[in-house]
Short mmCIF file of C-alpha atoms in Angstrom, two decimals:
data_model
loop_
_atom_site.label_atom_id
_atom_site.label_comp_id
_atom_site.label_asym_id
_atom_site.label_seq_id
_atom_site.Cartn_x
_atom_site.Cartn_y
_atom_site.Cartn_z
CA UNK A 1 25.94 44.61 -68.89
CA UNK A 2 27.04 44.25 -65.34
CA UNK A 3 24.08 43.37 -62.79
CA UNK A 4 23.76 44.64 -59.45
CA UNK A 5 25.27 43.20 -56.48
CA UNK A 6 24.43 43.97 -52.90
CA UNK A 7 25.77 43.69 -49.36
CA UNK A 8 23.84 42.48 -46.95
CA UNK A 9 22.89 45.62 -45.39
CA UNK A 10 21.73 47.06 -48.85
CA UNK A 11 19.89 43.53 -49.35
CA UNK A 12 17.57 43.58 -45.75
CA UNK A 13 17.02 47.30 -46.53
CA UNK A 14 14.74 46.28 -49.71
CA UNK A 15 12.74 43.46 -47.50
CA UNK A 16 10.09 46.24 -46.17
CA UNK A 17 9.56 47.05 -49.73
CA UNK A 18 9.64 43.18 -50.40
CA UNK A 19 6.97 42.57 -47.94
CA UNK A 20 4.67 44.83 -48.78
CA UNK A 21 4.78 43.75 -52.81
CA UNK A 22 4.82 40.12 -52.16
CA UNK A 23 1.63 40.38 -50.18
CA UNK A 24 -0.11 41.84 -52.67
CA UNK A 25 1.31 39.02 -55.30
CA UNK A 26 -0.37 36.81 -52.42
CA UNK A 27 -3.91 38.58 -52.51
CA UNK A 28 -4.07 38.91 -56.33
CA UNK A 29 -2.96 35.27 -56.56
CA UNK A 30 -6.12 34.19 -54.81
CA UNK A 31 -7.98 35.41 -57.42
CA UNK A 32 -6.57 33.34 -59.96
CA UNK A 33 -7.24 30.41 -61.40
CA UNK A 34 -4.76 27.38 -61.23
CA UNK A 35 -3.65 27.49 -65.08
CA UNK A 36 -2.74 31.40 -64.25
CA UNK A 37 -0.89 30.24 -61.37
CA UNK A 38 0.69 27.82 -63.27
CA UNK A 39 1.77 30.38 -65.94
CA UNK A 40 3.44 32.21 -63.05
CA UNK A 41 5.13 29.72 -61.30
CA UNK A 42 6.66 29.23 -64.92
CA UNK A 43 7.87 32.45 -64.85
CA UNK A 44 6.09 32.89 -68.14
CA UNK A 45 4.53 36.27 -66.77
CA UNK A 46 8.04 37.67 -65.68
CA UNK A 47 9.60 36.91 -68.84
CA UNK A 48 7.12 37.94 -71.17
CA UNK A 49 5.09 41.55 -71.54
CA UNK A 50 2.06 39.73 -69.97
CA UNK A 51 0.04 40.48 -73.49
CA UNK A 52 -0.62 36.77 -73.84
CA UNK A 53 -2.06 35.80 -70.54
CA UNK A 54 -4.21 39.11 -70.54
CA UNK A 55 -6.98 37.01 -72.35
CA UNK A 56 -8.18 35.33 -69.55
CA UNK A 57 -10.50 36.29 -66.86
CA UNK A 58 -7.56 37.38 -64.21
CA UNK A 59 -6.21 39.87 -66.74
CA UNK A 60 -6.25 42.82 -64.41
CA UNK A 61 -4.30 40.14 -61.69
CA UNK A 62 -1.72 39.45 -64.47
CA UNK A 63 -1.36 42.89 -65.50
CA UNK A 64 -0.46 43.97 -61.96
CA UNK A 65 1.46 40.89 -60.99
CA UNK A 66 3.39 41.21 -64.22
CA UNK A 67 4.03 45.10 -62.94
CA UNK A 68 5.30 43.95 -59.16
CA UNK A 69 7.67 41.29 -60.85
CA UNK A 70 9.04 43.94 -63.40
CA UNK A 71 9.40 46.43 -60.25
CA UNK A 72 11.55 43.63 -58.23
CA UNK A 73 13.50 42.93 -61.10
CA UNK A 74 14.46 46.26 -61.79
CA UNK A 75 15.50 46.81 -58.35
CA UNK A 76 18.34 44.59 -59.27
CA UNK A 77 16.35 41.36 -57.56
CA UNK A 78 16.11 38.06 -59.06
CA UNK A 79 12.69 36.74 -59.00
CA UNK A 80 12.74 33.08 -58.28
CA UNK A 81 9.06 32.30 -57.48
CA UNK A 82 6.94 35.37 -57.36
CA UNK A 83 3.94 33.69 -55.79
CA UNK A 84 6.22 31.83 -52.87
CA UNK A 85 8.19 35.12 -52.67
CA UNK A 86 11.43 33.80 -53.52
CA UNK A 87 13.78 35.96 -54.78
CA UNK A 88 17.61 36.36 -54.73
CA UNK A 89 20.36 38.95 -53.81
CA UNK A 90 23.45 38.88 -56.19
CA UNK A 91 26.20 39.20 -53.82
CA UNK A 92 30.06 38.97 -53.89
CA UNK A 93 31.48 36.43 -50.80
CA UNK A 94 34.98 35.99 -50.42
CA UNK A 95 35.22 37.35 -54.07
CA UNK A 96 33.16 34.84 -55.15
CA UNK A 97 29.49 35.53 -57.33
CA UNK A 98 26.59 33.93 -54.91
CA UNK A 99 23.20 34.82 -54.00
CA UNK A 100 21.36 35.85 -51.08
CA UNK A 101 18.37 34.30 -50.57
CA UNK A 102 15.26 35.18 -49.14
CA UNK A 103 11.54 33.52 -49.10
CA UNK A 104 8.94 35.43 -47.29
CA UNK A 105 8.24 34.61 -44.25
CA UNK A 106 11.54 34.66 -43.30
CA UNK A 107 12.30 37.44 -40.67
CA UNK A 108 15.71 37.85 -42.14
CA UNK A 109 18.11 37.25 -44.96
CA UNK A 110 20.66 34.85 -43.09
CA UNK A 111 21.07 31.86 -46.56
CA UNK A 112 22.90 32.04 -49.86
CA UNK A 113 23.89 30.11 -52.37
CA UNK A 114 25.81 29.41 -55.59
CA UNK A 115 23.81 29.62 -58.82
CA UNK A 116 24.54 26.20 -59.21
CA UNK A 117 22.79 24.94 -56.04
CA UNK A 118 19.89 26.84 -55.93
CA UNK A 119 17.31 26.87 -52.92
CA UNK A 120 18.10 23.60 -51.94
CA UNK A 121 21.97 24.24 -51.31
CA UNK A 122 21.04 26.86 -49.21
CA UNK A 123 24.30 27.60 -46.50
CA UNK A 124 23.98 30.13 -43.18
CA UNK A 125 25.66 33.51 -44.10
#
């Protein structure tokens, strides 16, 4: 199954939408405790169907968080660190498959990056 790419244009047209979902990852989060967290920043709540970390205290946190992260990724985003508000754009450059990158906070989408080099081989679009 072919994923979605975008253009930059379509890309900064979901950060409003971004925003808004990220801060409320950010106010749930601060409810949590730091082995939920952790569970998170191990994208174990993105990958699985959140039944198993329901159990503790924070399950109506997880439920929701698992929701927002579901939401992003079926927007055709990839979720990189749903607490930091990482995520990336699939993107075509030069005919070749990178990602835009984005980390709120940021006012704009001006990085990508192979899959390969990840946040840390960020370039300037």
């Amino acid at each position: 199954m072919e994923h979605k790419r975008f253009t930059v244009q379509e890309a900064r047209a979901e950060l409003p939408w971004l925003r808004i979902q990220i801060e409320r990852v950010q106010e749930l989060a601060g409810r949590l405790s730091q082995n939920e967290l952790q569970a998170i920043a191990q994208q174990k709540l993105a990958a699985s169907n959140g039944h198993g970390l329901q159990r503790n205290s924070g399950a109506a946190e997880l439920a929701e968080l698992h929701e927002i992260a579901r939401a992003i990724q079926n927007r055709g985003i990839q979720v990189k660190d749903l607490v930091r508000g990482l995520v990336d754009f699939p993107h075509l450059r030069a005919g070749r498959e990178v990602l835009l990158c984005w980390l709120y906070g940021e006012d704009d989408i001006t990085w990508w990056h192979t899959e390969d080099d990840g946040f840390n081989g960020r370039q300037p679009l």
